[in-house]
Coordinates of C-alpha atoms in Angstrom, one line a residue:
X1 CA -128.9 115.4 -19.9
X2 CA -129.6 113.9 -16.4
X3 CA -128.2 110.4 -17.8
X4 CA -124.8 111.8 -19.2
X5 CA -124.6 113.6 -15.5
X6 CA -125.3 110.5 -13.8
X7 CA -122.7 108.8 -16.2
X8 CA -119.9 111.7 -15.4
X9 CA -120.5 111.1 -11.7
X10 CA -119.8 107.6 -11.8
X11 CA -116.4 107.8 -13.7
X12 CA -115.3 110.4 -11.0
X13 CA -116.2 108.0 -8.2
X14 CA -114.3 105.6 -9.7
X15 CA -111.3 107.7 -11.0
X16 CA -111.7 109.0 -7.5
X17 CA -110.9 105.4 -5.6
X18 CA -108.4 104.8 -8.2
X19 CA -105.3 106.4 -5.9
X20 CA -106.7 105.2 -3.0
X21 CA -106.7 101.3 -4.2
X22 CA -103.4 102.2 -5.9
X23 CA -102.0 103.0 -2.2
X24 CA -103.0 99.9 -0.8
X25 CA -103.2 99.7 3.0
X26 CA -102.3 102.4 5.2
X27 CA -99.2 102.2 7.4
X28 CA -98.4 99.0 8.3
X29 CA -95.9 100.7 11.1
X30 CA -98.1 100.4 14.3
X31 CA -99.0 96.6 13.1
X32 CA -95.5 95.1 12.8
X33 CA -94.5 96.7 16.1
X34 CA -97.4 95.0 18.0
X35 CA -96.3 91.9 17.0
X36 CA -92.4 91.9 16.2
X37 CA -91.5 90.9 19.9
X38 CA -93.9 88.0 19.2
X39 CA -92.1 86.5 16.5
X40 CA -88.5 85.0 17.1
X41 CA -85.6 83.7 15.1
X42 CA -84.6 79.9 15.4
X43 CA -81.1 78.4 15.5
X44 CA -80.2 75.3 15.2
X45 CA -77.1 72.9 15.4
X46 CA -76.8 69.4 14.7
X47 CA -73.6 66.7 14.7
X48 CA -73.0 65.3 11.5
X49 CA -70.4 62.8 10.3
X50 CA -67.7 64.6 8.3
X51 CA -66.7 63.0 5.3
X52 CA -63.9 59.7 4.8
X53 CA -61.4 62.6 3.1
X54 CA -59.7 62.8 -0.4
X55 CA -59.5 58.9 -1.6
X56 CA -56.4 57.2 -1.9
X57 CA -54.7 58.0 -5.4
X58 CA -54.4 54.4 -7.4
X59 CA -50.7 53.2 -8.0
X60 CA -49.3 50.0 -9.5
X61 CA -49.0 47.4 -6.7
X62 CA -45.4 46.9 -5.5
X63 CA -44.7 50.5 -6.8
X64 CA -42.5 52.6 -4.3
X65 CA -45.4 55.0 -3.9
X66 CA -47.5 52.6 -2.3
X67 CA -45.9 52.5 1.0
X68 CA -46.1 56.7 1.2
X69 CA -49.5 57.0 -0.1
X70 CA -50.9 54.6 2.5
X71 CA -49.3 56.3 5.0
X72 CA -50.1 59.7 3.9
X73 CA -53.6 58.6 3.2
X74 CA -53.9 56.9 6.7
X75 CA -53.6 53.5 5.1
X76 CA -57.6 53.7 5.1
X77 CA -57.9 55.2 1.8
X78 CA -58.8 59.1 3.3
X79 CA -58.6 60.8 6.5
X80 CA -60.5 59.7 9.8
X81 CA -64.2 60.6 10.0
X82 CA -64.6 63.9 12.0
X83 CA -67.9 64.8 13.4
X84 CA -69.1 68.5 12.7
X85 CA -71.4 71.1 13.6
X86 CA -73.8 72.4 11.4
X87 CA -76.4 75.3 11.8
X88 CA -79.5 76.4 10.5
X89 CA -81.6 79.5 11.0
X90 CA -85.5 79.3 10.9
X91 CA -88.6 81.6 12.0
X92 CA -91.5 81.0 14.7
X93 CA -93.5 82.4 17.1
X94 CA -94.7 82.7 20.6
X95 CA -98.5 81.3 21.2
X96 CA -98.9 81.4 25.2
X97 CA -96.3 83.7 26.9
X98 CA -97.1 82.3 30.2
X99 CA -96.2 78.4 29.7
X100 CA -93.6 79.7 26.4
X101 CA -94.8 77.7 23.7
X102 CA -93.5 78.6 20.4
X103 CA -94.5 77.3 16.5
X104 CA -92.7 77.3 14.1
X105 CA -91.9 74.5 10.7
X106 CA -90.8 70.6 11.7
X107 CA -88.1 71.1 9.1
X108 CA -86.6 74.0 10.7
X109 CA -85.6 72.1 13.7
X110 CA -85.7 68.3 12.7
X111 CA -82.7 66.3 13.8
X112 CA -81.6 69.6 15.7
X113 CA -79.4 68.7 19.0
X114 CA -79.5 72.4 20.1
X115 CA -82.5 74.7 19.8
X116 CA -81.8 78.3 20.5
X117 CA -85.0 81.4 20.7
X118 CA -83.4 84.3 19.5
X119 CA -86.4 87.3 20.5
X120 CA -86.6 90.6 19.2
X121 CA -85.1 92.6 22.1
X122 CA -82.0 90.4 22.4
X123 CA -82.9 87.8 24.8
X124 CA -81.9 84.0 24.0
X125 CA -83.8 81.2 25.7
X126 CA -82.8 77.4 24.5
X127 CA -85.6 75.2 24.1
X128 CA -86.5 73.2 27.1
X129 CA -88.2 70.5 25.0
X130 CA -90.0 69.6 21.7
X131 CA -93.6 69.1 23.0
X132 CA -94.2 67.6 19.3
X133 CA -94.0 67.5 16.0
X134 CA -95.7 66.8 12.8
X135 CA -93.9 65.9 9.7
X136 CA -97.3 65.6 7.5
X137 CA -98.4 69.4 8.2
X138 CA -94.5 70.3 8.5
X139 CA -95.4 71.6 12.4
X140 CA -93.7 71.5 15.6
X141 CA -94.3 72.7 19.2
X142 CA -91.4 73.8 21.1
X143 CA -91.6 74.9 24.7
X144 CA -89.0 77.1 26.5
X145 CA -88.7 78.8 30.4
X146 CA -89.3 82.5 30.5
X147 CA -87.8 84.5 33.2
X148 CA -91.1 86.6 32.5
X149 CA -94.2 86.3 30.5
X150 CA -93.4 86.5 27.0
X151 CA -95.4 88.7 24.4
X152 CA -97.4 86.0 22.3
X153 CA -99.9 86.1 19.6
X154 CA -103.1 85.0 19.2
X155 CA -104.5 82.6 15.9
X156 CA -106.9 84.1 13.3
X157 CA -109.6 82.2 11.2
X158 CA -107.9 81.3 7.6
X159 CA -111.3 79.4 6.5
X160 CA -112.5 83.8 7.0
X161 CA -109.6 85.1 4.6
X162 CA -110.4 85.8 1.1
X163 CA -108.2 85.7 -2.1
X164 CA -107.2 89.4 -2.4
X165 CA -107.1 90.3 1.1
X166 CA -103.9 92.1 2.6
X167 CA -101.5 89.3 4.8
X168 CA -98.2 90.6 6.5
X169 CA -95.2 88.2 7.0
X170 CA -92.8 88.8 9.9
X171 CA -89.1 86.6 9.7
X172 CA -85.7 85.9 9.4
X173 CA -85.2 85.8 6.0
X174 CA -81.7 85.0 5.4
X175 CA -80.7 85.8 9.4
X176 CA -81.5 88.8 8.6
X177 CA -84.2 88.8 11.6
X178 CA -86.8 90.7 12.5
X179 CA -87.6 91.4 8.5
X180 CA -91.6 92.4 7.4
X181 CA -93.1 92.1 3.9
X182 CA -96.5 92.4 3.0
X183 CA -98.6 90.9 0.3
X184 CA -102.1 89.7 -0.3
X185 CA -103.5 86.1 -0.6
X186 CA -103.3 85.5 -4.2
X187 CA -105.1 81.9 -3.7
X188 CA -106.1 79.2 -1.2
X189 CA -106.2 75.1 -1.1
X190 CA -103.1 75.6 -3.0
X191 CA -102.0 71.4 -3.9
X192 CA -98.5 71.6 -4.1
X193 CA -97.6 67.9 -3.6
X194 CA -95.8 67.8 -0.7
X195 CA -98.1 65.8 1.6
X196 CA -101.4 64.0 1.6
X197 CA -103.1 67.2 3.1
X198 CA -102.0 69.8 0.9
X199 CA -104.2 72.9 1.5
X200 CA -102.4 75.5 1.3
X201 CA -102.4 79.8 1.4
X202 CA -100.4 81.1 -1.7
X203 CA -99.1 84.1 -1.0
X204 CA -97.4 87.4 -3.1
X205 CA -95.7 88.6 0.6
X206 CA -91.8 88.1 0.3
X207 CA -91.0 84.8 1.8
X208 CA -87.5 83.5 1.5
X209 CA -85.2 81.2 2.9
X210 CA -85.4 81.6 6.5
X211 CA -88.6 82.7 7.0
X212 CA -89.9 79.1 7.1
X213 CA -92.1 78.7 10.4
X214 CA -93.1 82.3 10.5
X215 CA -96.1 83.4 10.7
X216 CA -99.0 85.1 8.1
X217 CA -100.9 87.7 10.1
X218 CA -104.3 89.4 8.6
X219 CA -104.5 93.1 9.4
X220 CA -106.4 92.3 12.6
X221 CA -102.7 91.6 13.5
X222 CA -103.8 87.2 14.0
X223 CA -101.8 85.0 12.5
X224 CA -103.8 82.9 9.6
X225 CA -100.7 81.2 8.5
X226 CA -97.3 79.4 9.0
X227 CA -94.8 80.2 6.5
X228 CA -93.6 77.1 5.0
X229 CA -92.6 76.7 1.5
X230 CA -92.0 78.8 -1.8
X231 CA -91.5 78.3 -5.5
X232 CA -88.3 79.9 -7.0
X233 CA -85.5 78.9 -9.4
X234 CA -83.3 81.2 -7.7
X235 CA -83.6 80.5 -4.1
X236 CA -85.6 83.9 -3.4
X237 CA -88.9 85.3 -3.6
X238 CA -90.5 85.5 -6.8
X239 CA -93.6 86.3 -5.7
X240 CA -95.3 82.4 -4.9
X241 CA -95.3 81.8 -1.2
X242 CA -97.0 78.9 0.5
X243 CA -98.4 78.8 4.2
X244 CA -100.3 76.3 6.5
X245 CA -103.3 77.8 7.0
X246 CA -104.1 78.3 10.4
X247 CA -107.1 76.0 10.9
X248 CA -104.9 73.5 10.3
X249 CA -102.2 74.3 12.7
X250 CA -104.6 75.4 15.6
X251 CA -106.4 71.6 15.5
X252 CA -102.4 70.2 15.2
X253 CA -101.0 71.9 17.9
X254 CA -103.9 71.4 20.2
X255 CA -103.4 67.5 19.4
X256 CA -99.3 68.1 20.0
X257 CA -100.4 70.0 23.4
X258 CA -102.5 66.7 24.5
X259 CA -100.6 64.1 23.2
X260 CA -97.0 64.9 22.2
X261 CA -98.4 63.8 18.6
X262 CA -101.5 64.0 15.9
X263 CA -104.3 61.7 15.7
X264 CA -106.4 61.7 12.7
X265 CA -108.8 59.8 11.6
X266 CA -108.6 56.6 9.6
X267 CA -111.5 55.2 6.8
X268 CA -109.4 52.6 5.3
X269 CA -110.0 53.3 1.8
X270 CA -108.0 53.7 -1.6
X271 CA -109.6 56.3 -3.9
X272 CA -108.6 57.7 -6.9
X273 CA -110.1 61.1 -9.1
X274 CA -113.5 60.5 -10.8
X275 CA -112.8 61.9 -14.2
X276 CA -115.4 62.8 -17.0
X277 CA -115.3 59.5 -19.0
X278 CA -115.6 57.7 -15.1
X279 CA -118.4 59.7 -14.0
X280 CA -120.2 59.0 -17.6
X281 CA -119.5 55.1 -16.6
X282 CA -121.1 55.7 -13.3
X283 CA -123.9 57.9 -13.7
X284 CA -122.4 60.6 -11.5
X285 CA -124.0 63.8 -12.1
X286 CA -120.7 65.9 -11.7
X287 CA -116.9 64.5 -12.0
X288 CA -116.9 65.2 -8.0
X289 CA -116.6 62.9 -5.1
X290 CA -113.8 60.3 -4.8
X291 CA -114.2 56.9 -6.0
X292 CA -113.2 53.8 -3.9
X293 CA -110.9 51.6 -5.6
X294 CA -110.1 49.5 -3.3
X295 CA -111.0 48.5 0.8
X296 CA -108.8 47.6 3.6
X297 CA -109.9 44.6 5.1
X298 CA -111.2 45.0 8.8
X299 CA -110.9 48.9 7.8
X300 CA -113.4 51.2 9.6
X301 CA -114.6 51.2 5.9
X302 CA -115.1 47.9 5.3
X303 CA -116.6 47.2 8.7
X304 CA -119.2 50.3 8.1
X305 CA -120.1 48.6 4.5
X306 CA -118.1 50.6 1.7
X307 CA -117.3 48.6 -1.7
X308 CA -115.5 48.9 -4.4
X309 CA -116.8 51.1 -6.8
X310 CA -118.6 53.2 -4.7
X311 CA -118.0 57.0 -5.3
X312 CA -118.2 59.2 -1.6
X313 CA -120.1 62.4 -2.1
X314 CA -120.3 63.4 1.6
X315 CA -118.5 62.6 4.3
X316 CA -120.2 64.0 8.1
X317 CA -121.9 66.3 6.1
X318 CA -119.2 67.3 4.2
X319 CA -119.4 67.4 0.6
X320 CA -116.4 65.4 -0.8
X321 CA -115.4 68.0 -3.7
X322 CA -112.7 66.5 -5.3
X323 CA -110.5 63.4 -4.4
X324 CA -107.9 64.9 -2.5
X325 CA -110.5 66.9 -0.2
X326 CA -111.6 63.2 1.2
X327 CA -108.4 62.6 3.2
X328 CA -108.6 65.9 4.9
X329 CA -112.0 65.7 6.2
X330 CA -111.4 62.4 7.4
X331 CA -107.9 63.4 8.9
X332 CA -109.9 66.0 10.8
X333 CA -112.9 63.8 11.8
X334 CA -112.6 62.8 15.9
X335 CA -112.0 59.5 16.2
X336 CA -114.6 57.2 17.1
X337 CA -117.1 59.4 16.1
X338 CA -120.0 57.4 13.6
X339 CA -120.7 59.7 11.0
X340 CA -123.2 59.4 7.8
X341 CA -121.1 58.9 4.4
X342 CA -123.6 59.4 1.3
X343 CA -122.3 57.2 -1.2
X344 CA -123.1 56.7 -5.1
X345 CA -123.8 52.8 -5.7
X346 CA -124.3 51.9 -9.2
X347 CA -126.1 54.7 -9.7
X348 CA -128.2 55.0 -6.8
X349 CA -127.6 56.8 -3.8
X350 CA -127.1 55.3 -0.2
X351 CA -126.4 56.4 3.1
X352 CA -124.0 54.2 5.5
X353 CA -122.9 54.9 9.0
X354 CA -119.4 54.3 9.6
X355 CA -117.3 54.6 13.2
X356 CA -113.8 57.2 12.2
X357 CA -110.7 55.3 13.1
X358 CA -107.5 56.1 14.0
X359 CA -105.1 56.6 11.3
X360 CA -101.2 54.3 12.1
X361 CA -98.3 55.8 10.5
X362 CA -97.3 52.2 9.6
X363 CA -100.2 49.6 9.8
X364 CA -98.1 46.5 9.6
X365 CA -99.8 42.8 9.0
X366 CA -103.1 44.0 6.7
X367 CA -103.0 40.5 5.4
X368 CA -105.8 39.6 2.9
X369 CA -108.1 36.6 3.2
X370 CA -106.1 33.3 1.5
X371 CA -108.1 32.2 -1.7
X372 CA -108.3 28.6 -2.6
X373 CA -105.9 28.0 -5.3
X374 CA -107.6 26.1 -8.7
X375 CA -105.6 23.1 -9.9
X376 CA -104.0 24.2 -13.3
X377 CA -102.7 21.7 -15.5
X378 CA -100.1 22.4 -18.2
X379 CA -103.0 22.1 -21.2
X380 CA -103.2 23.6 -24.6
X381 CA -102.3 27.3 -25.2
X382 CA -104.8 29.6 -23.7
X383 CA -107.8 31.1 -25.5
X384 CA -107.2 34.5 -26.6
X385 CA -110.1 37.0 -26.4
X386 CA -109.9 40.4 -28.1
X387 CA -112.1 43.6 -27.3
X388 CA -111.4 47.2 -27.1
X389 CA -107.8 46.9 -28.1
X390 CA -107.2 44.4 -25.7
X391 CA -106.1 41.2 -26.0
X392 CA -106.7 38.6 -23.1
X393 CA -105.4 35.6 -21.6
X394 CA -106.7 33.6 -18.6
X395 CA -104.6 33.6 -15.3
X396 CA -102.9 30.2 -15.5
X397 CA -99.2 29.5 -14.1
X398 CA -97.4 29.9 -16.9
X399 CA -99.4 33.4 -16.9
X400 CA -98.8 34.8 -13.6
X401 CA -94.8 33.8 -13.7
X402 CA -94.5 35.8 -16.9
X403 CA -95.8 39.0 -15.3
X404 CA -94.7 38.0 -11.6
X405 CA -98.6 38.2 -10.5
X406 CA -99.3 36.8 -6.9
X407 CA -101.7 33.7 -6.9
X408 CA -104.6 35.3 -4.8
X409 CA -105.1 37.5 -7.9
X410 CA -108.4 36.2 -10.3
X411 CA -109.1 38.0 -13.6
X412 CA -108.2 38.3 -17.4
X413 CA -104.7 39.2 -18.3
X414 CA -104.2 41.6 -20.6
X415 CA -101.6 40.0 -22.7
X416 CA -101.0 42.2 -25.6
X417 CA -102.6 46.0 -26.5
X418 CA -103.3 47.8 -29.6
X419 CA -100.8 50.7 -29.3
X420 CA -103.3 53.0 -30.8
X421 CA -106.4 51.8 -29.1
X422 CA -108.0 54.1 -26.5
X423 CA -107.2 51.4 -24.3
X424 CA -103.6 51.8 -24.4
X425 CA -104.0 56.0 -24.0
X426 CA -105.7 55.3 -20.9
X427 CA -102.3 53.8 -19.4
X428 CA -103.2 49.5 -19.5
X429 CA -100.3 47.6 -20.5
X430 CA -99.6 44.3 -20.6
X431 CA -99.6 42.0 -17.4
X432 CA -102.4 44.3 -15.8
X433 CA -105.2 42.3 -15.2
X434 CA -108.8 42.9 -15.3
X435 CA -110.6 42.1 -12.1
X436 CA -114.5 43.8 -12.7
X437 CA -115.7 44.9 -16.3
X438 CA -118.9 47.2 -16.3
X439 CA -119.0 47.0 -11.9
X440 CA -119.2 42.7 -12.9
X441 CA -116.6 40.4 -11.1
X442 CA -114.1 38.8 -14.3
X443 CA -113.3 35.3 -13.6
X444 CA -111.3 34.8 -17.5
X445 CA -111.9 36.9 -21.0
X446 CA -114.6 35.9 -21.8
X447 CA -116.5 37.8 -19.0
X448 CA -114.7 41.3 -20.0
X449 CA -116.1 40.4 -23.7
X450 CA -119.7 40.0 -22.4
X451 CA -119.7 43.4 -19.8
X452 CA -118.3 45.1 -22.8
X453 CA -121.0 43.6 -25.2
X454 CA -123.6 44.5 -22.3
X455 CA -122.2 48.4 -21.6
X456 CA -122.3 48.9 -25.7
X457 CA -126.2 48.0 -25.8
X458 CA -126.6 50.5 -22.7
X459 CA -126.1 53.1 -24.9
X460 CA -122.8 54.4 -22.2
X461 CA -119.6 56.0 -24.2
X462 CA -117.3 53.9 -22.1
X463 CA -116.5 51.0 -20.4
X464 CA -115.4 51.0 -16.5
X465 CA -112.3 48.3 -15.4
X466 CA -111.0 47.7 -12.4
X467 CA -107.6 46.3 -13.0
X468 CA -104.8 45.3 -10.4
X469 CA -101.2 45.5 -11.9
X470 CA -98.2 43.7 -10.9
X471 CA -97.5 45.6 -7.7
X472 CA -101.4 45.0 -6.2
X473 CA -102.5 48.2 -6.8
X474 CA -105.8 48.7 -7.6
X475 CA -107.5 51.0 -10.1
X476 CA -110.5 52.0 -12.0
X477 CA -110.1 52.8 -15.8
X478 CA -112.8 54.2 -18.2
X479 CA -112.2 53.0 -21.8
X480 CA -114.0 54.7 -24.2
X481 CA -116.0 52.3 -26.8
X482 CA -115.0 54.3 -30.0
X483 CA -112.2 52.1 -31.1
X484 CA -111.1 52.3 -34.2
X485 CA -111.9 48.7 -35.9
X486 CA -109.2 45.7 -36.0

């Protein structure tokens, strides 16, 4: 009896929250009136070139008509450029009423000749200057002259907010101005391949066009986010909202404050994904960390000891998650700081120091060290090797003009693939050539037979390549060893 009690006072508890979840948060009212005079609408114009005009009609040569049409057509073939004024509306918001400095998105006012702060009550202020800008987190500082101290807002923790929890969006959705929606965080380190430091909140809160460089309070009334992007095939909100979270955007406008631009911090490293057939290759208990496949010469990498094959499971004391997570913990490390990178080394793990450098938009000369080039004479055919579905050549002249491969490159060419081979669904195609077999350097064919022969009497389900294509990109490549036979 006590049991069946116990049992009828549990579903009235929870038939009893029911309404109240259903409700969701209470007014919202006193919130979005605290910090409307915070948030401003953007305007921009900018001076484009106009188009040439309507093209000049063809018409036989010598005809009448030509004579009219050229000077109808201002004997240019269409009217005279005419420069023209075009405007765009964005969101921000104020962040020290005192000096007037104002966030909001890059793209809202990139290119922008004019930059005018419309604010809640009616006041416009044009913007004094752009103290910087950011294109890879799509954020910009703008700084304008208050008459009196502006109302401003103050930035929350985003690494604090949980999927679920209630986030209100204040904008100008469609210069509409001054518009509210509200939402929750329906997920976070959102990758939505628009940068190299993807991390965004997604968000349910009605964001539209407009509303980019708004911002994404919590219901402490702090912003967490800057309203950047959404996903729609109609232009509106569907529902899938992306924002900068506001870690991000506090360490890039402190940099934009200091320096007029961002400084993050440089390794020097390509890396690709660790997948499950290349962490069975490498002995990696997980398919984490982020495998080096290649090292800039003179690179704070290559001067702190990382190689090739390595696979970076902690970075500062940071474990290295996925692939993508590696950039961003670098980007955010201070430069010159040495830091501890535990690395995976052919199956054993190591620890190396290496000194964070800083990271060049465009680093211009990275020239590689000249190899000594091996007399080739025009001989007989080459020998061709075949394993796994490949079949290989070595690198002679004749070779490398066929695929257009530079002469510093050393390897075996793969000259030919079984369409059907696992080889082949693993993306190698002919001219790619194979520079390590089984973490072993490959000097011609004959060395990717033997690594292959070696990795098969490990016992190991796959094979591990590095192979360099035509372009000098370098990659690794797990081939399983379960080919069907020749």
């Amino acid at each position: 009896m006590r049991q069946v009690i116990r049992i009828i006072a549990v579903l009235a508890l929870i038939l009893g929250a029911a309404p109240a979840m259903a409700e969701g948060p209470a007014s919202l009212a006193p919130l979005a009136k605290k910090l409307s005079d915070a948030v401003v609408n953007i305007s921009t114009t900018q001076t484009v070139k106009g188009p040439q005009g309507v093209p000049l009609p063809k018409v036989p040569k010598g005809s009448p008509f030509e004579e009219f049409f050229e000077d109808f057509f201002n004997k240019k073939g269409g009217a005279p450029r005419v420069d023209r004024k075009v405007s765009s509306l964005g969101s921000g918001f104020v962040i020290d009423g005192t000096e007037g400095l104002i966030v909001t998105n890059n793209h809202v006012i990139d290119g922008a000749d004019e930059i005018i702060v419309n604010f809640h009550d009616g006041t416009k202020l044009t913007v004094e200057k752009v103290l910087g800008k950011d294109v890879k987190s799509d954020i910009a500082l703008l700084k304008v002259n208050p008459k009196k101290p502006l109302v401003d807002v103050k930035f929350g923790s985003s690494t604090a907010l949980e999927v679920g929890d209630w986030v209100l969006a204040i904008g100008n959705p469609f210069g509409l101005g001054g518009s509210v929606s509200v939402g929750i965080i329906s997920a976070k380190s959102r990758d939505i391949n628009s940068g190299p430091y993807d991390d965004y909140l997604q968000t349910d809160a009605a964001i539209n066009k407009g509303n980019s460089g708004g911002p994404l309070f919590n219901m402490d009334g702090e912003v967490v986010g800057v309203n950047t992007a959404i996903i729609s095939p109609t232009g509106g909100s569907i529902g899938i909202g992306f924002a900068v979270p506001s870690d991000t955007v506090v360490a890039v406008v402190d940099q934009l404050k200091q320096y007029g631009e961002t400084r993050r911090g440089w390794l020097g490293v390509k890396i690709q994904t660790v997948t499950d057939d290349i962490a069975e290759t490498l002995s990696v208990p997980e398919s984490r960390g982020a495998l080096v496949s290649a090292v800039t010469p003179g690179s704070p990498a290559a001067q702190g000891g990382l190689e090739t094959g390595d696979v970076i499971m902690k970075f500062d004391g940071k474990d290295v998650t996925t692939m993508r997570g590696l950039p961003k913990i670098v980007a955010q490390t201070q430069i010159g700081k040495t830091v501890d990178v535990e690395v995976l080394r052919k199956g054993a793990t190591k620890t190396l120091q290496i000194k964070v450098g800083l990271l060049q938009d465009e680093i211009a000369g990275e020239s590689k060290p000249e190899d000594e080039e091996s007399d080739s004479s025009q001989g007989p055919p080459p020998v061709v090797s075949e394993v796994i579905g490949l079949k290989l050549v070595p690198l002679t002249d004749e070779i490398r003009r066929k695929y257009g491969l530079d002469e510093k490159v050393t390897g075996a060419v793969i000259d030919d693939i079984d369409p059907d081979s696992p080889a082949a669904q693993k993306g190698l195609k002919p001219g790619d050539v194979v520079v390590e077999a089984g973490q072993n350097p490959v000097s011609n064919p004959d060395d990717v037979v033997k690594s292959v022969d070696k990795v098969k009497k490990s016992g190991r389900k796959a094979v591990l390549l590095r192979v360099e294509d035509g372009k000098g990109d370098l990659r690794f490549v797990a081939v399983p060893l379960d080919a069907k036979p020749e």
